[in-house]
Amino acid sequence: MTAPVRFPRFFVTSPAPCPYLPGRSERKVFTELKGPHADSLNDALGRIGFRRSQTVAYRPSCIDCNACVSVRVVASEFQPSRTQKRTLEAHADLVATVCRPWSTSEQFDLLQRYLAVRHPEGGMTTMDEVDFADMVEHTPVTSYVIEYREPSADGVTPGRLVGACLTDRQCDGLSMIYSFYDPESMRQGLGNYIILDHIQRSNEMGLGYVYLGYWVEGSARMQYKVRYRPMEKLGRAGWERISATEHDRLIAAAVANPGAGKGATGPKDGMPAIKG
């Protein structure tokens, strides 16, 4: 006799200022990830637009706005542009290591430098080392930290840490929960390289997608996501391919108006504090 299916309980947060578009408010619907079936629940929720933050899966549930759109790169069909090829070549010497989800002081120091330069007014700037450990280590699903280091002089000791990404493995792809890198490095395009590396990893693992979280048209900090194609967005009818014409328009708009969305504060994407 099979055990009865236990459906998760969902909750909705109170309205709060939108971190992406000034003058708007946001709500989130969320549920807890726990128990032996946490991975499968995370997979199912990920396919309908949920994101993970520690032991919680959430997605926007705003009353009068649907600007947050879930997007994923079709890794199995991805062909890098000339600029992306140059980025891959420029950072080909980096040593990437898949680590268990265990935080380190070195990672935290890198995150602090990243936030101070790239997101100085975001809510994550108040994180201390304990908060960072919670972010990385409190995971009920298959996840890891991928570290990116410069080659060391002796080839034995670990080189300088210049990037990292907290990543979940889902049944159909890799979900980039949060990435950060050295914002003052002489290396250009580290953030783009981390995404490109995840696309390559997804292909090597036989997975079809790289989940980039939410994209918000008009929010400057989100525009980097539209540079990867082919890409799918989640709509009312499910996942749908962004057409080449539409993709060209989005990239052109991002290039022409890089200051869009100024005035909003908050993280680049995800890692929210879930409060009822």
PDB file of C-alpha atoms in Angstrom:
ATOM      1  CA  MET A   1       0.000   0.000   0.000  1.00  0.00           C
ATOM      2  CA  THR A   2       1.498   3.348  -1.057  1.00  0.00           C
ATOM      3  CA  ALA A   3       1.706   6.236   1.361  1.00  0.00           C
ATOM      4  CA  PRO A   4      -0.675   9.133   0.698  1.00  0.00           C
ATOM      5  CA  VAL A   5       0.776  12.102  -1.198  1.00  0.00           C
ATOM      6  CA  ARG A   6       1.342  15.052   1.094  1.00  0.00           C
ATOM      7  CA  PHE A   7       0.959  18.338  -0.745  1.00  0.00           C
ATOM      8  CA  PRO A   8       3.027  21.279   0.491  1.00  0.00           C
ATOM      9  CA  ARG A   9       1.385  24.151   2.318  1.00  0.00           C
ATOM     10  CA  PHE A  10       1.796  27.547   0.687  1.00  0.00           C
ATOM     11  CA  PHE A  11       1.911  30.951   2.362  1.00  0.00           C
ATOM     12  CA  VAL A  12       1.915  34.547   1.107  1.00  0.00           C
ATOM     13  CA  THR A  13       4.110  37.351   2.424  1.00  0.00           C
ATOM     14  CA  SER A  14       2.864  40.794   3.347  1.00  0.00           C
ATOM     15  CA  PRO A  15       3.387  43.520   0.700  1.00  0.00           C
ATOM     16  CA  ALA A  16       6.816  45.169   0.743  1.00  0.00           C
ATOM     17  CA  PRO A  17       8.648  47.698  -1.469  1.00  0.00           C
ATOM     18  CA  CYS A  18       9.727  46.167  -4.782  1.00  0.00           C
ATOM     19  CA  PRO A  19      13.522  45.791  -4.951  1.00  0.00           C
ATOM     20  CA  TYR A  20      13.554  46.067  -8.755  1.00  0.00           C
ATOM     21  CA  LEU A  21      11.046  48.713  -9.882  1.00  0.00           C
ATOM     22  CA  PRO A  22      10.682  51.931  -7.861  1.00  0.00           C
ATOM     23  CA  GLY A  23       7.255  52.881  -6.621  1.00  0.00           C
ATOM     24  CA  ARG A  24       5.871  49.340  -6.713  1.00  0.00           C
ATOM     25  CA  SER A  25       5.256  46.726  -4.041  1.00  0.00           C
ATOM     26  CA  GLU A  26       5.843  42.982  -4.076  1.00  0.00           C
ATOM     27  CA  ARG A  27       4.396  39.846  -2.499  1.00  0.00           C
ATOM     28  CA  LYS A  28       5.737  36.311  -2.590  1.00  0.00           C
ATOM     29  CA  VAL A  29       4.110  32.918  -2.285  1.00  0.00           C
ATOM     30  CA  PHE A  30       6.350  30.359  -0.618  1.00  0.00           C
ATOM     31  CA  THR A  31       6.552  26.891   0.840  1.00  0.00           C
ATOM     32  CA  GLU A  32       9.069  24.943   2.894  1.00  0.00           C
ATOM     33  CA  LEU A  33      11.426  22.413   1.339  1.00  0.00           C
ATOM     34  CA  LYS A  34      12.083  19.544   3.715  1.00  0.00           C
ATOM     35  CA  GLY A  35      12.090  15.798   4.071  1.00  0.00           C
ATOM     36  CA  PRO A  36      13.198  12.981   1.762  1.00  0.00           C
ATOM     37  CA  HIS A  37      11.321  14.399  -1.233  1.00  0.00           C
ATOM     38  CA  ALA A  38      12.772  17.912  -1.075  1.00  0.00           C
ATOM     39  CA  ASP A  39      14.741  17.443  -4.305  1.00  0.00           C
ATOM     40  CA  SER A  40      11.731  16.303  -6.322  1.00  0.00           C
ATOM     41  CA  LEU A  41       9.568  19.090  -4.891  1.00  0.00           C
ATOM     42  CA  ASN A  42      12.259  21.651  -5.732  1.00  0.00           C
ATOM     43  CA  ASP A  43      12.428  20.250  -9.283  1.00  0.00           C
ATOM     44  CA  ALA A  44       8.661  20.471  -9.738  1.00  0.00           C
ATOM     45  CA  LEU A  45       8.441  23.981  -8.319  1.00  0.00           C
ATOM     46  CA  GLY A  46      11.446  25.139 -10.339  1.00  0.00           C
ATOM     47  CA  ARG A  47       9.656  24.173 -13.540  1.00  0.00           C
ATOM     48  CA  ILE A  48       6.781  26.505 -12.641  1.00  0.00           C
ATOM     49  CA  GLY A  49       8.915  29.475 -11.738  1.00  0.00           C
ATOM     50  CA  PHE A  50       9.860  29.028  -8.090  1.00  0.00           C
ATOM     51  CA  ARG A  51      13.315  29.859  -6.757  1.00  0.00           C
ATOM     52  CA  ARG A  52      15.059  28.494  -3.676  1.00  0.00           C
ATOM     53  CA  SER A  53      16.324  30.524  -0.727  1.00  0.00           C
ATOM     54  CA  GLN A  54      17.759  28.232   1.965  1.00  0.00           C
ATOM     55  CA  THR A  55      14.903  25.888   2.939  1.00  0.00           C
ATOM     56  CA  VAL A  56      12.190  27.896   1.196  1.00  0.00           C
ATOM     57  CA  ALA A  57      10.902  27.864  -2.398  1.00  0.00           C
ATOM     58  CA  TYR A  58       9.234  31.116  -3.449  1.00  0.00           C
ATOM     59  CA  ARG A  59       7.908  33.010  -6.447  1.00  0.00           C
ATOM     60  CA  PRO A  60       6.401  36.480  -6.953  1.00  0.00           C
ATOM     61  CA  SER A  61       2.683  36.802  -6.314  1.00  0.00           C
ATOM     62  CA  CYS A  62       2.090  40.509  -6.802  1.00  0.00           C
ATOM     63  CA  ILE A  63      -1.468  41.775  -7.002  1.00  0.00           C
ATOM     64  CA  ASP A  64      -1.103  44.303  -9.816  1.00  0.00           C
ATOM     65  CA  CYS A  65       2.196  43.436 -11.490  1.00  0.00           C
ATOM     66  CA  ASN A  66       3.693  40.510 -13.416  1.00  0.00           C
ATOM     67  CA  ALA A  67       7.004  42.111 -14.389  1.00  0.00           C
ATOM     68  CA  CYS A  68       9.124  39.309 -12.860  1.00  0.00           C
ATOM     69  CA  VAL A  69       9.529  36.644 -15.541  1.00  0.00           C
ATOM     70  CA  SER A  70      11.312  33.326 -14.996  1.00  0.00           C
ATOM     71  CA  VAL A  71      13.944  32.695 -17.666  1.00  0.00           C
ATOM     72  CA  ARG A  72      16.224  29.803 -18.558  1.00  0.00           C
ATOM     73  CA  VAL A  73      18.923  29.310 -21.167  1.00  0.00           C
ATOM     74  CA  VAL A  74      18.453  26.346 -23.496  1.00  0.00           C
ATOM     75  CA  ALA A  75      21.930  25.002 -22.813  1.00  0.00           C
ATOM     76  CA  SER A  76      21.654  22.098 -25.240  1.00  0.00           C
ATOM     77  CA  GLU A  77      21.282  24.544 -28.158  1.00  0.00           C
ATOM     78  CA  PHE A  78      23.489  27.390 -26.948  1.00  0.00           C
ATOM     79  CA  GLN A  79      26.055  28.780 -29.357  1.00  0.00           C
ATOM     80  CA  PRO A  80      28.315  31.498 -27.903  1.00  0.00           C
ATOM     81  CA  SER A  81      28.502  34.842 -29.672  1.00  0.00           C
ATOM     82  CA  ARG A  82      31.854  36.282 -30.689  1.00  0.00           C
ATOM     83  CA  THR A  83      31.953  38.320 -27.489  1.00  0.00           C
ATOM     84  CA  GLN A  84      31.101  35.262 -25.392  1.00  0.00           C
ATOM     85  CA  LYS A  85      33.805  33.236 -27.154  1.00  0.00           C
ATOM     86  CA  ARG A  86      36.330  35.914 -26.224  1.00  0.00           C
ATOM     87  CA  THR A  87      35.105  35.780 -22.612  1.00  0.00           C
ATOM     88  CA  LEU A  88      35.553  32.006 -22.518  1.00  0.00           C
ATOM     89  CA  GLU A  89      39.079  32.309 -23.948  1.00  0.00           C
ATOM     90  CA  ALA A  90      40.043  35.134 -21.575  1.00  0.00           C
ATOM     91  CA  HIS A  91      39.184  33.056 -18.504  1.00  0.00           C
ATOM     92  CA  ALA A  92      40.118  29.598 -19.759  1.00  0.00           C
ATOM     93  CA  ASP A  93      42.995  29.483 -17.251  1.00  0.00           C
ATOM     94  CA  LEU A  94      40.686  29.713 -14.224  1.00  0.00           C
ATOM     95  CA  VAL A  95      40.489  26.607 -12.064  1.00  0.00           C
ATOM     96  CA  ALA A  96      36.851  25.742 -11.283  1.00  0.00           C
ATOM     97  CA  THR A  97      36.170  23.427  -8.352  1.00  0.00           C
ATOM     98  CA  VAL A  98      32.837  21.964  -7.318  1.00  0.00           C
ATOM     99  CA  CYS A  99      32.703  22.184  -3.513  1.00  0.00           C
ATOM    100  CA  ARG A 100      30.187  20.911  -1.003  1.00  0.00           C
ATOM    101  CA  PRO A 101      27.789  23.607   0.268  1.00  0.00           C
ATOM    102  CA  TRP A 102      29.992  24.716   3.120  1.00  0.00           C
ATOM    103  CA  SER A 103      30.805  28.408   3.580  1.00  0.00           C
ATOM    104  CA  THR A 104      34.312  29.779   4.052  1.00  0.00           C
ATOM    105  CA  SER A 105      35.708  33.097   5.240  1.00  0.00           C
ATOM    106  CA  GLU A 106      37.367  33.496   1.857  1.00  0.00           C
ATOM    107  CA  GLN A 107      34.013  33.232   0.091  1.00  0.00           C
ATOM    108  CA  PHE A 108      32.414  35.675   2.521  1.00  0.00           C
ATOM    109  CA  ASP A 109      35.195  38.233   2.053  1.00  0.00           C
ATOM    110  CA  LEU A 110      34.731  37.990  -1.715  1.00  0.00           C
ATOM    111  CA  LEU A 111      30.958  38.431  -1.372  1.00  0.00           C
ATOM    112  CA  GLN A 112      31.418  41.551   0.773  1.00  0.00           C
ATOM    113  CA  ARG A 113      33.721  43.147  -1.812  1.00  0.00           C
ATOM    114  CA  TYR A 114      31.282  42.257  -4.571  1.00  0.00           C
ATOM    115  CA  LEU A 115      28.250  43.713  -2.782  1.00  0.00           C
ATOM    116  CA  ALA A 116      30.093  46.894  -1.756  1.00  0.00           C
ATOM    117  CA  VAL A 117      30.846  47.735  -5.391  1.00  0.00           C
ATOM    118  CA  ARG A 118      27.995  46.204  -7.388  1.00  0.00           C
ATOM    119  CA  HIS A 119      25.001  46.387  -4.998  1.00  0.00           C
ATOM    120  CA  PRO A 120      25.922  48.891  -2.260  1.00  0.00           C
ATOM    121  CA  GLU A 121      22.292  49.687  -1.393  1.00  0.00           C
ATOM    122  CA  GLY A 122      21.024  46.113  -1.512  1.00  0.00           C
ATOM    123  CA  GLY A 123      19.665  44.317   1.522  1.00  0.00           C
ATOM    124  CA  MET A 124      22.394  41.686   1.416  1.00  0.00           C
ATOM    125  CA  THR A 125      25.052  44.226   2.460  1.00  0.00           C
ATOM    126  CA  THR A 126      23.914  43.760   6.071  1.00  0.00           C
ATOM    127  CA  MET A 127      24.755  40.055   6.027  1.00  0.00           C
ATOM    128  CA  ASP A 128      27.354  38.853   8.495  1.00  0.00           C
ATOM    129  CA  GLU A 129      29.344  35.638   8.274  1.00  0.00           C
ATOM    130  CA  VAL A 130      26.650  33.661  10.094  1.00  0.00           C
ATOM    131  CA  ASP A 131      24.016  34.886   7.619  1.00  0.00           C
ATOM    132  CA  PHE A 132      26.265  33.851   4.751  1.00  0.00           C
ATOM    133  CA  ALA A 133      26.753  30.413   6.268  1.00  0.00           C
ATOM    134  CA  ASP A 134      22.972  30.036   6.522  1.00  0.00           C
ATOM    135  CA  MET A 135      22.587  31.049   2.868  1.00  0.00           C
ATOM    136  CA  VAL A 136      25.064  28.424   1.692  1.00  0.00           C
ATOM    137  CA  GLU A 137      24.663  25.571   4.148  1.00  0.00           C
ATOM    138  CA  HIS A 138      20.930  25.486   4.874  1.00  0.00           C
ATOM    139  CA  THR A 139      19.961  23.480   1.826  1.00  0.00           C
ATOM    140  CA  PRO A 140      17.683  20.435   1.786  1.00  0.00           C
ATOM    141  CA  VAL A 141      18.403  19.751  -1.902  1.00  0.00           C
ATOM    142  CA  THR A 142      21.362  18.765  -4.086  1.00  0.00           C
ATOM    143  CA  SER A 143      23.493  21.880  -4.205  1.00  0.00           C
ATOM    144  CA  TYR A 144      27.108  22.968  -4.176  1.00  0.00           C
ATOM    145  CA  VAL A 145      29.399  25.971  -4.436  1.00  0.00           C
ATOM    146  CA  ILE A 146      31.488  26.256  -7.579  1.00  0.00           C
ATOM    147  CA  GLU A 147      34.681  28.213  -6.893  1.00  0.00           C
ATOM    148  CA  TYR A 148      36.705  29.946  -9.598  1.00  0.00           C
ATOM    149  CA  ARG A 149      40.365  30.514  -8.833  1.00  0.00           C
ATOM    150  CA  GLU A 150      43.330  31.932 -10.662  1.00  0.00           C
ATOM    151  CA  PRO A 151      46.130  29.398 -11.237  1.00  0.00           C
ATOM    152  CA  SER A 152      48.685  29.345  -8.437  1.00  0.00           C
ATOM    153  CA  ALA A 153      52.383  29.909  -8.961  1.00  0.00           C
ATOM    154  CA  ASP A 154      53.359  26.411  -7.803  1.00  0.00           C
ATOM    155  CA  GLY A 155      50.353  24.586  -9.255  1.00  0.00           C
ATOM    156  CA  VAL A 156      49.696  22.947  -5.878  1.00  0.00           C
ATOM    157  CA  THR A 157      48.325  25.502  -3.434  1.00  0.00           C
ATOM    158  CA  PRO A 158      44.923  27.024  -4.245  1.00  0.00           C
ATOM    159  CA  GLY A 159      45.076  30.202  -6.299  1.00  0.00           C
ATOM    160  CA  ARG A 160      43.273  33.459  -5.568  1.00  0.00           C
ATOM    161  CA  LEU A 161      39.481  33.131  -5.382  1.00  0.00           C
ATOM    162  CA  VAL A 162      37.912  35.467  -7.966  1.00  0.00           C
ATOM    163  CA  GLY A 163      34.383  34.054  -8.297  1.00  0.00           C
ATOM    164  CA  ALA A 164      31.848  31.661  -6.797  1.00  0.00           C
ATOM    165  CA  CYS A 165      28.314  30.475  -7.394  1.00  0.00           C
ATOM    166  CA  LEU A 166      25.809  28.693  -5.165  1.00  0.00           C
ATOM    167  CA  THR A 167      24.179  26.224  -7.554  1.00  0.00           C
ATOM    168  CA  ASP A 168      21.344  23.701  -7.330  1.00  0.00           C
ATOM    169  CA  ARG A 169      21.226  20.641  -9.532  1.00  0.00           C
ATOM    170  CA  GLN A 170      17.707  20.020 -10.787  1.00  0.00           C
ATOM    171  CA  CYS A 171      16.517  17.078 -12.849  1.00  0.00           C
ATOM    172  CA  ASP A 172      16.541  19.104 -16.073  1.00  0.00           C
ATOM    173  CA  GLY A 173      19.189  21.735 -15.453  1.00  0.00           C
ATOM    174  CA  LEU A 174      21.378  23.799 -13.177  1.00  0.00           C
ATOM    175  CA  SER A 175      19.799  26.601 -11.168  1.00  0.00           C
ATOM    176  CA  MET A 176      22.143  29.492 -10.391  1.00  0.00           C
ATOM    177  CA  ILE A 177      20.989  30.549  -6.942  1.00  0.00           C
ATOM    178  CA  TYR A 178      23.545  33.320  -6.412  1.00  0.00           C
ATOM    179  CA  SER A 179      26.863  34.188  -8.039  1.00  0.00           C
ATOM    180  CA  PHE A 180      29.461  36.764  -7.044  1.00  0.00           C
ATOM    181  CA  TYR A 181      32.963  37.700  -8.117  1.00  0.00           C
ATOM    182  CA  ASP A 182      35.858  40.103  -7.589  1.00  0.00           C
ATOM    183  CA  PRO A 183      34.480  43.442  -8.831  1.00  0.00           C
ATOM    184  CA  GLU A 184      37.906  45.076  -8.937  1.00  0.00           C
ATOM    185  CA  SER A 185      39.730  42.315 -10.763  1.00  0.00           C
ATOM    186  CA  MET A 186      41.632  43.197 -13.934  1.00  0.00           C
ATOM    187  CA  ARG A 187      39.711  40.326 -15.501  1.00  0.00           C
ATOM    188  CA  GLN A 188      36.688  41.624 -17.404  1.00  0.00           C
ATOM    189  CA  GLY A 189      33.437  39.706 -17.716  1.00  0.00           C
ATOM    190  CA  LEU A 190      33.792  37.373 -14.725  1.00  0.00           C
ATOM    191  CA  GLY A 191      30.045  37.333 -14.119  1.00  0.00           C
ATOM    192  CA  ASN A 192      29.377  36.436 -17.741  1.00  0.00           C
ATOM    193  CA  TYR A 193      32.033  33.742 -17.599  1.00  0.00           C
ATOM    194  CA  ILE A 194      30.388  32.078 -14.591  1.00  0.00           C
ATOM    195  CA  ILE A 195      27.118  31.818 -16.550  1.00  0.00           C
ATOM    196  CA  LEU A 196      28.917  30.494 -19.639  1.00  0.00           C
ATOM    197  CA  ASP A 197      30.689  27.917 -17.491  1.00  0.00           C
ATOM    198  CA  HIS A 198      27.347  26.756 -16.094  1.00  0.00           C
ATOM    199  CA  ILE A 199      25.992  26.370 -19.625  1.00  0.00           C
ATOM    200  CA  GLN A 200      28.965  24.191 -20.536  1.00  0.00           C
ATOM    201  CA  ARG A 201      28.580  22.167 -17.339  1.00  0.00           C
ATOM    202  CA  SER A 202      24.902  21.625 -17.997  1.00  0.00           C
ATOM    203  CA  ASN A 203      25.718  20.222 -21.426  1.00  0.00           C
ATOM    204  CA  GLU A 204      28.443  17.956 -20.058  1.00  0.00           C
ATOM    205  CA  MET A 205      25.982  16.617 -17.468  1.00  0.00           C
ATOM    206  CA  GLY A 206      23.322  15.951 -20.089  1.00  0.00           C
ATOM    207  CA  LEU A 207      21.018  18.615 -18.660  1.00  0.00           C
ATOM    208  CA  GLY A 208      18.979  20.841 -20.921  1.00  0.00           C
ATOM    209  CA  TYR A 209      18.802  24.181 -19.135  1.00  0.00           C
ATOM    210  CA  VAL A 210      20.461  26.788 -16.954  1.00  0.00           C
ATOM    211  CA  TYR A 211      17.916  28.602 -14.778  1.00  0.00           C
ATOM    212  CA  LEU A 212      18.807  32.271 -14.304  1.00  0.00           C
ATOM    213  CA  GLY A 213      15.953  33.212 -12.004  1.00  0.00           C
ATOM    214  CA  TYR A 214      13.785  36.244 -12.685  1.00  0.00           C
ATOM    215  CA  TRP A 215      14.202  38.823 -15.407  1.00  0.00           C
ATOM    216  CA  VAL A 216      12.509  42.221 -15.146  1.00  0.00           C
ATOM    217  CA  GLU A 217      12.319  44.388 -18.243  1.00  0.00           C
ATOM    218  CA  GLY A 218      13.215  47.929 -17.222  1.00  0.00           C
ATOM    219  CA  SER A 219      15.429  46.885 -14.298  1.00  0.00           C
ATOM    220  CA  ALA A 220      19.058  47.628 -15.138  1.00  0.00           C
ATOM    221  CA  ARG A 221      20.511  44.964 -12.863  1.00  0.00           C
ATOM    222  CA  MET A 222      18.569  42.262 -14.739  1.00  0.00           C
ATOM    223  CA  GLN A 223      19.561  43.097 -18.303  1.00  0.00           C
ATOM    224  CA  TYR A 224      22.637  40.866 -18.421  1.00  0.00           C
ATOM    225  CA  LYS A 225      20.336  37.835 -18.538  1.00  0.00           C
ATOM    226  CA  VAL A 226      18.962  38.534 -22.016  1.00  0.00           C
ATOM    227  CA  ARG A 227      22.393  38.137 -23.630  1.00  0.00           C
ATOM    228  CA  TYR A 228      22.200  34.333 -23.669  1.00  0.00           C
ATOM    229  CA  ARG A 229      20.269  32.611 -26.424  1.00  0.00           C
ATOM    230  CA  PRO A 230      18.240  30.653 -27.120  1.00  0.00           C
ATOM    231  CA  MET A 231      16.259  31.512 -24.031  1.00  0.00           C
ATOM    232  CA  GLU A 232      12.846  30.534 -22.748  1.00  0.00           C
ATOM    233  CA  LYS A 233      10.507  32.524 -20.519  1.00  0.00           C
ATOM    234  CA  LEU A 234       7.686  31.219 -18.392  1.00  0.00           C
ATOM    235  CA  GLY A 235       4.235  32.460 -19.373  1.00  0.00           C
ATOM    236  CA  ARG A 236       0.633  31.512 -18.722  1.00  0.00           C
ATOM    237  CA  ALA A 237       0.866  28.622 -21.191  1.00  0.00           C
ATOM    238  CA  GLY A 238       4.185  27.353 -19.845  1.00  0.00           C
ATOM    239  CA  TRP A 239       7.739  27.782 -21.083  1.00  0.00           C
ATOM    240  CA  GLU A 240       8.004  29.459 -24.474  1.00  0.00           C
ATOM    241  CA  ARG A 241      10.981  30.324 -26.659  1.00  0.00           C
ATOM    242  CA  ILE A 242      11.846  33.997 -26.986  1.00  0.00           C
ATOM    243  CA  SER A 243      11.852  34.649 -30.725  1.00  0.00           C
ATOM    244  CA  ALA A 244      15.003  35.861 -32.456  1.00  0.00           C
ATOM    245  CA  THR A 245      13.310  39.159 -33.290  1.00  0.00           C
ATOM    246  CA  GLU A 246      12.207  39.730 -29.715  1.00  0.00           C
ATOM    247  CA  HIS A 247      15.606  38.717 -28.401  1.00  0.00           C
ATOM    248  CA  ASP A 248      17.314  41.216 -30.710  1.00  0.00           C
ATOM    249  CA  ARG A 249      14.981  43.946 -29.434  1.00  0.00           C
ATOM    250  CA  LEU A 250      15.681  43.118 -25.792  1.00  0.00           C
ATOM    251  CA  ILE A 251      19.442  43.121 -26.282  1.00  0.00           C
ATOM    252  CA  ALA A 252      19.296  46.396 -28.214  1.00  0.00           C
ATOM    253  CA  ALA A 253      17.194  47.973 -25.463  1.00  0.00           C
ATOM    254  CA  ALA A 254      19.614  46.795 -22.785  1.00  0.00           C
ATOM    255  CA  VAL A 255      22.563  48.271 -24.686  1.00  0.00           C
ATOM    256  CA  ALA A 256      20.782  51.547 -25.495  1.00  0.00           C
ATOM    257  CA  ASN A 257      19.423  52.165 -21.988  1.00  0.00           C
ATOM    258  CA  PRO A 258      21.864  50.727 -19.436  1.00  0.00           C
ATOM    259  CA  GLY A 259      20.593  53.072 -16.710  1.00  0.00           C
ATOM    260  CA  ALA A 260      17.018  51.771 -16.768  1.00  0.00           C
ATOM    261  CA  GLY A 261      15.579  50.976 -13.400  1.00  0.00           C
ATOM    262  CA  LYS A 262      17.774  53.280 -11.323  1.00  0.00           C
ATOM    263  CA  GLY A 263      16.184  54.161  -8.049  1.00  0.00           C
ATOM    264  CA  ALA A 264      15.268  50.638  -7.007  1.00  0.00           C
ATOM    265  CA  THR A 265      17.308  49.006  -4.308  1.00  0.00           C
ATOM    266  CA  GLY A 266      17.847  45.417  -3.389  1.00  0.00           C
ATOM    267  CA  PRO A 267      19.660  42.328  -4.607  1.00  0.00           C
ATOM    268  CA  LYS A 268      20.337  41.605  -8.271  1.00  0.00           C
ATOM    269  CA  ASP A 269      18.035  38.600  -7.965  1.00  0.00           C
ATOM    270  CA  GLY A 270      16.832  36.278  -5.270  1.00  0.00           C
ATOM    271  CA  MET A 271      17.974  35.534  -1.728  1.00  0.00           C
ATOM    272  CA  PRO A 272      15.075  37.463  -0.175  1.00  0.00           C
ATOM    273  CA  ALA A 273      14.092  37.486   3.455  1.00  0.00           C
ATOM    274  CA  ILE A 274      10.790  35.580   3.511  1.00  0.00           C
ATOM    275  CA  LYS A 275       8.499  37.124   6.075  1.00  0.00           C
ATOM    276  CA  GLY A 276       4.809  36.451   6.563  1.00  0.00           C
TER     277      GLY A 276
END
